[in-house]
XYZ file of C-alpha atoms in Angstrom:
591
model
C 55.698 68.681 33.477
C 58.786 67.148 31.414
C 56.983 65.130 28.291
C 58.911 62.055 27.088
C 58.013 60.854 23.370
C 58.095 57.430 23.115
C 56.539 55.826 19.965
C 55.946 58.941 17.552
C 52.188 58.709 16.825
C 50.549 56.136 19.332
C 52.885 58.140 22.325
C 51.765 61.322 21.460
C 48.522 60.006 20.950
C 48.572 57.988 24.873
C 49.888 61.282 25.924
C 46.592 63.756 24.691
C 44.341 60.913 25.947
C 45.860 60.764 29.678
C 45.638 65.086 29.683
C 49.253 66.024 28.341
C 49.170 68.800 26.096
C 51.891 70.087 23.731
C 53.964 72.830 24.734
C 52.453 76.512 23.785
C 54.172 78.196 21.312
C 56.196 81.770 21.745
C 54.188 84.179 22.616
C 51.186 82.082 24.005
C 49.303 82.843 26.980
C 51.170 81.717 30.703
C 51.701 78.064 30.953
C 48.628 77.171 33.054
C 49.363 74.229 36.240
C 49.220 70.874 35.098
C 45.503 69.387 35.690
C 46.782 66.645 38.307
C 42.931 65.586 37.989
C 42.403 64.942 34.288
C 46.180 63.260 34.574
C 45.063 61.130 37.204
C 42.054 59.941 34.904
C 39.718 57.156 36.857
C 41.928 57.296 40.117
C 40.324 60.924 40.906
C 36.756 59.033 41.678
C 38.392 56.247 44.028
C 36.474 56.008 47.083
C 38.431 57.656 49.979
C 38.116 55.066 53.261
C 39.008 56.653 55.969
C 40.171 55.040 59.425
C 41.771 55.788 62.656
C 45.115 56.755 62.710
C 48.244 54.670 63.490
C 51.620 56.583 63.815
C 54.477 54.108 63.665
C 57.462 55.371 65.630
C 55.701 58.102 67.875
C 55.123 57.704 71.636
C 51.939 56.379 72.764
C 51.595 59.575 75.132
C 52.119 61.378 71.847
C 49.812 59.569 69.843
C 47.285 60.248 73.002
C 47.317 63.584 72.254
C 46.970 63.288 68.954
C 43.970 61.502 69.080
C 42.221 64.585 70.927
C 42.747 66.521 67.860
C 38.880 67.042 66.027
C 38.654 64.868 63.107
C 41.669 62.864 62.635
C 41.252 59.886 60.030
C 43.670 58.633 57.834
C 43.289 56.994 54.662
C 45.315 55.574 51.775
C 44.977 56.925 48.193
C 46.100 55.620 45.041
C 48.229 57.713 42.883
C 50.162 57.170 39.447
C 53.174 55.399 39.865
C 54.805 58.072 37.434
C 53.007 61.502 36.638
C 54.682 61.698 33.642
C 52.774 58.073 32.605
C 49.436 58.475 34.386
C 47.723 55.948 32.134
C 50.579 53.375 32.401
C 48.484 51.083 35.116
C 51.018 51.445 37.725
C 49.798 52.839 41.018
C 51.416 53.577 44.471
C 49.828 54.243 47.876
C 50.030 57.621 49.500
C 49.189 57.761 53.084
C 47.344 60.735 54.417
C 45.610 62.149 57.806
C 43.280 64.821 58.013
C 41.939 66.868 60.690
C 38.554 68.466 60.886
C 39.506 71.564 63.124
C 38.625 74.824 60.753
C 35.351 76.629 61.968
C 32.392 76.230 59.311
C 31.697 78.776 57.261
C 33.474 81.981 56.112
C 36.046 82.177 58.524
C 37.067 78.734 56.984
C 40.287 79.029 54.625
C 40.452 75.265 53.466
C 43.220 72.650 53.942
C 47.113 73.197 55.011
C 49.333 70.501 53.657
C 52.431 69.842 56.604
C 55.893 68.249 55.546
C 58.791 67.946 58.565
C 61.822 67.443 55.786
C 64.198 64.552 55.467
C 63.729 64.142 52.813
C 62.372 60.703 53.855
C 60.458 62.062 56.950
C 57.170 60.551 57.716
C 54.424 63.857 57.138
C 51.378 61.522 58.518
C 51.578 62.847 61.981
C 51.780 66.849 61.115
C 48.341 67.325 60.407
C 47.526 66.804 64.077
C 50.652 68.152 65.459
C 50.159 71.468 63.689
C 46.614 71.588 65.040
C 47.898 71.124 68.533
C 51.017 73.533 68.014
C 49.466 76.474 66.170
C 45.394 76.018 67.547
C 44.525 79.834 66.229
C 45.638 78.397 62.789
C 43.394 75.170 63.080
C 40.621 77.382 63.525
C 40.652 78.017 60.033
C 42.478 75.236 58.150
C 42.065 72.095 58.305
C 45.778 70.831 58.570
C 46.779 67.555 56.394
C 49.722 65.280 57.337
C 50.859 62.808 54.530
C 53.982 60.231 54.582
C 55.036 61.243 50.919
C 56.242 58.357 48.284
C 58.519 56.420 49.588
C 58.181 56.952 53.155
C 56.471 55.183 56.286
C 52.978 53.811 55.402
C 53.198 54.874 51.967
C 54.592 52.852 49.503
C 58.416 52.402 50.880
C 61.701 52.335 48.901
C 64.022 49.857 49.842
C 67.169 49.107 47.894
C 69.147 46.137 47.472
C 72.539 45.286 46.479
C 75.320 42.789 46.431
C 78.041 43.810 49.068
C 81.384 43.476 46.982
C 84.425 42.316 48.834
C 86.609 45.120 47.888
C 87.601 47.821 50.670
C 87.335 50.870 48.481
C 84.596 52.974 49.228
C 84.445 53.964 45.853
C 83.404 50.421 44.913
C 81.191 49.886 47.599
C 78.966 53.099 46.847
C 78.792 52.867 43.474
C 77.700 49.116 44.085
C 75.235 50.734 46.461
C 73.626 53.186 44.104
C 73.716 50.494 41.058
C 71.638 48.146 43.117
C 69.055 50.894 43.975
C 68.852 52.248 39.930
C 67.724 48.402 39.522
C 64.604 48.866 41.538
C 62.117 49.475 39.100
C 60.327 51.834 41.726
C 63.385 53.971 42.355
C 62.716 56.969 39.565
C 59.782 57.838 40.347
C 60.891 58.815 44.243
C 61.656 62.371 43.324
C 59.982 65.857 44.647
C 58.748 66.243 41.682
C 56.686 63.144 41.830
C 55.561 64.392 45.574
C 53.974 67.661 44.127
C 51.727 65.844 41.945
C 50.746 63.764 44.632
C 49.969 66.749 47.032
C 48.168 68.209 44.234
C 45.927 65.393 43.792
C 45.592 65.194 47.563
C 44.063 68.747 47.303
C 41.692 67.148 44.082
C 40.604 64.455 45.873
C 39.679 66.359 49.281
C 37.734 68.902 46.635
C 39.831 71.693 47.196
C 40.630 74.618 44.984
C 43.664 75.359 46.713
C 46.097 74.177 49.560
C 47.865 76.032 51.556
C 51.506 74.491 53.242
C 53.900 74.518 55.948
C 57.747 73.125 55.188
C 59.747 72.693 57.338
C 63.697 72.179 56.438
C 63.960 69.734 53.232
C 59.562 70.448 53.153
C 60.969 74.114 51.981
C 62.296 72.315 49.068
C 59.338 70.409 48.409
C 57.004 73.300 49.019
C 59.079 75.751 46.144
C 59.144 73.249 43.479
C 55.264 72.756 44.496
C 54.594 76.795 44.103
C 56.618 76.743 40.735
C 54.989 74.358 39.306
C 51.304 74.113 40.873
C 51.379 78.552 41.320
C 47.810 79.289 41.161
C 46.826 76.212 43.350
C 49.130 77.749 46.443
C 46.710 79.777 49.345
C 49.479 80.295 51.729
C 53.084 79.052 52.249
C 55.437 78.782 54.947
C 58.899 77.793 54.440
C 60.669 77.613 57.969
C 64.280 76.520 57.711
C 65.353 76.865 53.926
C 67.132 74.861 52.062
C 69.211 76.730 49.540
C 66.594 76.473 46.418
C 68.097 79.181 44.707
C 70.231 76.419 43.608
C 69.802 73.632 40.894
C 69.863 70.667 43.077
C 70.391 70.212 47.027
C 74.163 69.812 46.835
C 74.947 73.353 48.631
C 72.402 72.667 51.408
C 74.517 69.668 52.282
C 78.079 71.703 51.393
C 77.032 74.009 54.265
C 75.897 71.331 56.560
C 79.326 70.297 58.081
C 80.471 73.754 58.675
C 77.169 75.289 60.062
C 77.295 72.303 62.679
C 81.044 73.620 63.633
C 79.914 76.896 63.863
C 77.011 76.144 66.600
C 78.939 73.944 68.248
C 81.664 76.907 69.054
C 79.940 79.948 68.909
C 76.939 79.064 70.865
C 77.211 75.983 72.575
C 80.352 76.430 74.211
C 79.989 80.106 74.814
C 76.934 79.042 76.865
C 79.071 76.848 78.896
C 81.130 79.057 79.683
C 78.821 81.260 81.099
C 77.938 78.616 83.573
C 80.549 77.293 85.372
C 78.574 76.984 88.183
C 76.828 73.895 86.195
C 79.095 72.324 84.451
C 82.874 73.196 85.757
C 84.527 72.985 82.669
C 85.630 77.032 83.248
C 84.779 80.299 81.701
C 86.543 80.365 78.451
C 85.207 78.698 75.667
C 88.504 78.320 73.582
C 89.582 76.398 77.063
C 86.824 73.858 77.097
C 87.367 73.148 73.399
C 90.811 72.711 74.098
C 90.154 70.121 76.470
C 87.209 68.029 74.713
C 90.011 67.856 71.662
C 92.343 66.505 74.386
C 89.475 64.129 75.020
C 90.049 62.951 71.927
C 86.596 65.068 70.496
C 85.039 63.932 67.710
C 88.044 61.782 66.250
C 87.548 59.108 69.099
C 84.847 56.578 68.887
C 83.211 57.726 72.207
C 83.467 61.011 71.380
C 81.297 60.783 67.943
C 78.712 58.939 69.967
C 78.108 61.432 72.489
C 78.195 64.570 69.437
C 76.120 62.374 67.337
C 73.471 60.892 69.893
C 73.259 64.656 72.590
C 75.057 67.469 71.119
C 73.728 67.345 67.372
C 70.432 66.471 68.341
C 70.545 69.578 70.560
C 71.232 71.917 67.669
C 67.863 70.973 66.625
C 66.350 72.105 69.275
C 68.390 74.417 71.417
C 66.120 73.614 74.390
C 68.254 71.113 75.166
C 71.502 73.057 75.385
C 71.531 71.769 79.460
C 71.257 68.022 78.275
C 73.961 68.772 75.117
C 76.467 70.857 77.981
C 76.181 67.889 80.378
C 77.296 65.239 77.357
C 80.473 67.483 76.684
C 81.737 68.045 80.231
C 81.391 64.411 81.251
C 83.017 63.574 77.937
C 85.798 65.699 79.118
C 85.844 64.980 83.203
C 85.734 60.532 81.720
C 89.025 61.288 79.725
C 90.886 62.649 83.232
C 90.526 59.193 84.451
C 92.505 56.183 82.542
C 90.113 53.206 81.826
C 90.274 50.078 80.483
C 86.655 49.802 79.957
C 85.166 48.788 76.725
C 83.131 51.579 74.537
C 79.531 50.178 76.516
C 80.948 50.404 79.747
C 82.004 54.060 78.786
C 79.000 54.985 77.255
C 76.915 53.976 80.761
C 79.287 55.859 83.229
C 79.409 58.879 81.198
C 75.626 59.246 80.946
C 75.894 58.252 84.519
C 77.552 61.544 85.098
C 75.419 63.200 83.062
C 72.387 62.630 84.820
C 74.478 63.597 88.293
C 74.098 67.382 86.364
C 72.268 70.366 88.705
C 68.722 70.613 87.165
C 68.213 68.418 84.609
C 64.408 68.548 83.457
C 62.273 65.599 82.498
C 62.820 66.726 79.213
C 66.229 66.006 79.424
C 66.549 63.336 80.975
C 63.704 61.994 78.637
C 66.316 63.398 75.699
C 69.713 61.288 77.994
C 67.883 58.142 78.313
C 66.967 58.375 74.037
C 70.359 59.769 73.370
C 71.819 56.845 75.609
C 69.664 54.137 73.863
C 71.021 55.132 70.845
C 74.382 55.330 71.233
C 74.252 51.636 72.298
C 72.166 50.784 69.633
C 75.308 52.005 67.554
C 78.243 50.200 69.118
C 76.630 47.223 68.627
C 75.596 47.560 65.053
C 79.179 48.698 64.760
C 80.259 45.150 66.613
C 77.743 43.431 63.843
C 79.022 45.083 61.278
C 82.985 44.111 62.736
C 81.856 40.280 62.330
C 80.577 40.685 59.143
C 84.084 41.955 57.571
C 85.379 38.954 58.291
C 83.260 36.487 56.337
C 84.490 35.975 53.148
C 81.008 34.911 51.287
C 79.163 38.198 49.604
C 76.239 39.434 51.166
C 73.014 41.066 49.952
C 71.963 44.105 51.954
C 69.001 45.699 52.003
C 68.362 49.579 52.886
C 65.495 52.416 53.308
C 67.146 54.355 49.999
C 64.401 57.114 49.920
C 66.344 59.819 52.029
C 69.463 59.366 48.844
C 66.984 58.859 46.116
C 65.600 62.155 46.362
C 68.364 64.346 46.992
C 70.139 63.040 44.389
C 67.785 62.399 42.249
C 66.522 66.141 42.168
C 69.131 67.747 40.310
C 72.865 66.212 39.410
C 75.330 66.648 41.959
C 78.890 67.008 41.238
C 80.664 63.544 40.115
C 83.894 64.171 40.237
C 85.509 62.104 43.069
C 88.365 64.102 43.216
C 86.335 67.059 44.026
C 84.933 65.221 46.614
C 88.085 64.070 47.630
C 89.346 67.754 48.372
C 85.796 68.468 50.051
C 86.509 65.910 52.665
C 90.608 67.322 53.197
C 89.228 70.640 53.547
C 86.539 69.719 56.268
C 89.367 68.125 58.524
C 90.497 71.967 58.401
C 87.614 74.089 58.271
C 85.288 71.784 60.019
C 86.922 69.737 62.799
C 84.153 68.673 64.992
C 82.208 67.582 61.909
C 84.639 65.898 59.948
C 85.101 62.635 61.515
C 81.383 61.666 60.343
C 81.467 63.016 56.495
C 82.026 60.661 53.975
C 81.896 60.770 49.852
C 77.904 61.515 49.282
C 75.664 58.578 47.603
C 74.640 61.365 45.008
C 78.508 61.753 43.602
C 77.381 58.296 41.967
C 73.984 58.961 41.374
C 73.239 59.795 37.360
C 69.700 62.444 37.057
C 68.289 64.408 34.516
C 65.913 66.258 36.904
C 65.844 69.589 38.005
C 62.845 72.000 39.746
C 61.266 74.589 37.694
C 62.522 78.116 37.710
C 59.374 80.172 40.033
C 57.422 82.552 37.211
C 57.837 86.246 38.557
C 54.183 86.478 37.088
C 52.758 83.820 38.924
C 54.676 82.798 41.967
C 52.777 83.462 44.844
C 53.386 85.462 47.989
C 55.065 83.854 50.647
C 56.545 83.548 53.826
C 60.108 82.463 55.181
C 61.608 81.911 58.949
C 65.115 80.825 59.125
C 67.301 80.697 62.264
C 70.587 82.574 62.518
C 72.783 79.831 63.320
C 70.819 76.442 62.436
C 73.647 74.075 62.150
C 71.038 71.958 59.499
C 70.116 74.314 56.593
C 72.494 76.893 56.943
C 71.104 80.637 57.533
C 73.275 81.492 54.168
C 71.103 79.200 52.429
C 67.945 80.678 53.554
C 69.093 84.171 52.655
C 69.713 83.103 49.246
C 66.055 81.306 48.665
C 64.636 84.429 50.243
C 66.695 86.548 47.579
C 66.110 83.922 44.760
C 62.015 83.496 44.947
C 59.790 85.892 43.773
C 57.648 87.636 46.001
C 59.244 86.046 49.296
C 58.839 87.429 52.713
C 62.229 86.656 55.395
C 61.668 86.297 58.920
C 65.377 86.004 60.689
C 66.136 85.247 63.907
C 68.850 86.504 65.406
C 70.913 84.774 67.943
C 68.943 81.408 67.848
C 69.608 77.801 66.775
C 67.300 75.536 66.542
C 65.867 74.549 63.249
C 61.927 74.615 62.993
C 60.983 77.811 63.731
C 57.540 78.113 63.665
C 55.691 78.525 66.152
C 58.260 80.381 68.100
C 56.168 81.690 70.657
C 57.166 85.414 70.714
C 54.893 88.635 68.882
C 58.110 89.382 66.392
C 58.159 86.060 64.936
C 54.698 84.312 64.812
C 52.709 87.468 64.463
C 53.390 88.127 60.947
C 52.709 84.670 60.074
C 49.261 83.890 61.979
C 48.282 87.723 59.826
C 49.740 86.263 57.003
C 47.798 82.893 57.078
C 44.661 84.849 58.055
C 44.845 87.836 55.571
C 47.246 87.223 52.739
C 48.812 89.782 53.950
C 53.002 89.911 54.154
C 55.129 92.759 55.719
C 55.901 95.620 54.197
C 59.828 94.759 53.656
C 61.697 92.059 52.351
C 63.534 91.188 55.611
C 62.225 91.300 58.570
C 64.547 90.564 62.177
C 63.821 89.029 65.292
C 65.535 88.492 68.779
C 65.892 84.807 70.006
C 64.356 83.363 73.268
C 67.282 83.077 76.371
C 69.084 79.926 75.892
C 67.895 77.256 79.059
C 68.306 78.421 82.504
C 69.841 81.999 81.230
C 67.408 85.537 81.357
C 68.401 87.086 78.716
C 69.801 86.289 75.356
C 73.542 86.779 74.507
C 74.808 88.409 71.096
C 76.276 85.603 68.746
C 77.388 84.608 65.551
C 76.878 87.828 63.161
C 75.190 91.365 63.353
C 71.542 92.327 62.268
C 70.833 94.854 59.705
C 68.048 95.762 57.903
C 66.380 92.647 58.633
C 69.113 90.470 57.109
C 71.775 88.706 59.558
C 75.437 89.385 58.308
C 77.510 86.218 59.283
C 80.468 84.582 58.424
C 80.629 80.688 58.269
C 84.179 80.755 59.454
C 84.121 83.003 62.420
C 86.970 84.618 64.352
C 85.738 81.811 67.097
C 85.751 78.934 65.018
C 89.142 80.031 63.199
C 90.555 79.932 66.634
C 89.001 76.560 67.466
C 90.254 74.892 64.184
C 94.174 76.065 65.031
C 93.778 74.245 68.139
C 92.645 71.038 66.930
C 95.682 71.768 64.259
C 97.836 72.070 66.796
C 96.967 69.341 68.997
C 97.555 67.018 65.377
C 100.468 68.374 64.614
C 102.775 66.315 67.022
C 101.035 63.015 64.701
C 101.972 64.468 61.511
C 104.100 62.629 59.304
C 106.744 63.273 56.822
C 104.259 61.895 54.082
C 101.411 63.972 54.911
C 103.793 66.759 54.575
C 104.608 65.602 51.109
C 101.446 65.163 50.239
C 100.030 68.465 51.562
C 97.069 66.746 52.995
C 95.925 65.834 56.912
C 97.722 63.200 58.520
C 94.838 61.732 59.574
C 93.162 61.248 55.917
């Protein structure tokens, strides 16, 4: 833990009292974990009241289900405000569930913390979702959800700021990020904070150790948790890395954009292709991407509803390729037909169409009608926000800032707007499909000291990874470099797949070594380990994509032959609107 010295004598002396000991000197024995129990002081006796559960946000049939699971309470427990501080007086709440599923006895193997990423996602739900999704498992943990600081039912972060009346962006983010370093809570919503919470979670359910499951930003949270609570980790799964071989989460994010181009072209479209039959859009992929650019793609309104609210959402879970395929022909077959309609009108007959697609599941149609809800939800805080611009009088907004507050405040990203000003020109290139939506990050005007502990080779513990050869959210390139970077680390890839959240996966090759790892301890013998993806929907076998396995390790390139082809079309369906200025000025006419 960082120590601040505030007040020579009396600080240090605060410091000793709440548990904070001095630095050891050279040659000392191994920094032991920090003792989030002694920190924690009186708080580590509160009385634990646990309740039934409430899950904000998730479907009552969910919740149903939920319920069935042995056990499940939930409780809120008071933590330090700041770790750093324990004995300042300042508490937050963290909310947490618990399930009771673990045999007694030896078989047991004691608690499994469970974070879904975000950062900002709510955790409280995951204790009984992993019981229901990986029921060997809850045999012999007891899995624990938890809505982290700042999130859901735990204390929240909300931010709030004078809207200034200037149009530059640059003004109105750095207006947005001064308002939120004026909330007094806003520092202490960091990872960092988050592992001494889970650690005291573990104290205060009288466990030795905890064992944990990340998933996506959770793989960040989980490696700063192993480097700095080591000998307090049973088991860990990190399934869809972030790249933590890095100093803060800026790469994850760099790759983001062009890991969503490269699914969208080299799988999604492929798989159209294949079924013409379905969708009629023909059997070339470079054709059908042609004509959704002609539909005006991802640079018309319409368009970045339907990729935002059914084709995105599908690259998280490639089981709804059908739903995702439907959205981009009838995007495509709408633009044949002139229309004076408004953008509601259009949003209603497309999805109209869409649901006129051959063999649409419940599923999707359960994902259309969310998709559909949302993408209305959007035009009309679009309309709202349209009215707004035009009143002169400055407004106070008020936002959920925990999602920015912790990637940016975990390590300094770069702050050099022109930087970020080339970032964006090069995206309108390199990235076409994703470009319309990217904007200057939050973080570029975000000032932190922070950054996660480098992992011990001594004491890091054994671990496992899964990543996902083309998941368009944490880029398989990032995964491959945590797996490199962290000591001891175990990498499940899977070839030819998508979808991000691996685990379970429901075939021998992938799950198998981690159910024997969870049980035993016990990783594979090599580093890397590789794994054939499941058929994509309504296909019986599983097509060769992306990259080439070898040795366990997928070789891919983030600018494929296929989405170098893709990007000279969009070029050249711009080029007719370029102008003698953009020439000059040697960036995209449309920027």
């Amino acid at each position: 833990m960082r120590k601040y010295f505030r007040g020579g004598i009396a600080a240090l002396t605060g410091m000793l009292a709440a548990g904070l000991v001095l630095a050891p000197a050279a040659g000392a024995a191994p920094k032991q974990d920090p003792d989030t129990a002694k920190l924690a002081g009186a708080l580590t006796t509160q009385k634990i009241n646990w309740e039934e559960c409430a899950f904000p946000g998730v479907a009552e049939a969910t919740v149903a289900k939920f319920k069935t699971v042995k056990g499940l309470a939930c409780a809120t427990v008071q933590v330090p405000r700041d770790w750093h501080d324990p004995a300042d007086g300042n508490t937050i709440g963290i909310r947490v569930s618990k399930t009771e599923t673990a045999y007694k006895g030896t078989s047991r193997q004691g608690i499994a913390l469970v974070n879904p990423g975000g950062p900002g996602g709510s955790g409280l739900p995951w204790g009984a979702a992993m019981a229901l999704r990986a029921p060997v498992l809850a045999g012999q943990y007891d899995f624990i959800g938890f809505d982290p600081r700042g999130v859901g039912l735990s204390t929240p972060l909300t931010c709030s700021y004078t809207v200034p009346t200037s149009t530059d962006v640059n003004v109105l983010n750095k207006a947005k990020v001064d308002g939120c370093l004026q909330n007094p809570l806003t520092k202490f919503i960091t990872t960092e904070q988050t592992t001494y919470d889970m650690d005291f979670i573990r104290v205060l359910l009288g466990e030795k150790k905890t064992s944990y499951i990340g998933y996506s930003y959770g793989t960040w949270l989980g490696t700063w948790y192993a480097a700095t609570f080591p000998a307090k980790v049973h088991r860990m799964l990190l399934d869809s890395a972030v790249d933590a071989s890095q100093s803060t989460l800026e790469n994850t994010w760099n790759l983001q954009p062009r890991t969503r181009d490269r699914q969208f072209q080299e799988a999604l479209l492929p798989f159209m292709a294949r079924d013409n039959a379905r969708y009629g859009q023909g059997t070339d992929p470079m054709e059908i991407r042609r004509n959704w650019e002609k539909a005006g793609g991802t640079r018309e309104f319409v368009g970045q509803l339907f990729a935002a609210w059914f084709v995105i959402p599908a690259m998280y879970d490639t089981s709804q390729y059908h739903a995702a395929a439907s959205a981009v022909a009838s995007v495509i077959d709408a633009s044949k037909t002139p229309s004076t309609a408004t953008d509601s009108e259009k949003v209603e007959r497309i999805v109209a169409k869409m649901l006129t697609t051959p063999d649409l599941t419940a599923e999707n149609k359960e994902f259309i009608a969310k998709g559909k809800q949302n993408a209305l939800a959007a035009l009309a805080k679009k309309e709202r926000v349209a009215v707004k611009a035009t009143t002169a009088a400055a407004e106070v907004e008020t936002w959920d800032a925990t999602f920015e507050a912790i990637r940016c405040q975990d390590g300094q990203w770069n702050q050099n707007l022109h930087y970020w000003n080339y970032w964006l020109a090069d995206l309108t290139v390199n990235a076409p499909f994703i470009a319309p939506f990217m904007s200057t990050p939050l973080c570029a005007y975000w000032p932190t000291k922070n950054s996660m502990p480098k992992p011990d080779k001594k004491t890091f513990p054994r671990i496992m990874m899964a990543q996902a050869e083309l998941d368009a959210a944490t880029a398989y390139e990032g995964g491959l470099a945590t797996a490199k970077s962290l000591p001891n680390a175990k990498l499940i890839s899977v070839d030819n797949e998508g979808s991000h959240g691996i685990f379970p996966y429901n075939t021998d090759c992938v799950d198998d070594p981690i159910v024997f790892y969870f049980q035993t301890g016990a990783t594979p013998r090599k580093q890397f380990t590789g794994c054939q993806g499941v058929p994509l929907p309504h296909e019986d076998k599983t097509y060769e994509v992306g990259g080439k396995m070898t040795n366990g390790k997928i070789k891919i390139k983030m600018i494929t032959p296929a989405v170098r082809e893709a990007n000279k079309i969009v070029r050249d369906l711009l080029s007719g609107s370029t102008t003698a200025a953009a020439d000059e000025s040697g960036l995209p006419a449309n920027l």
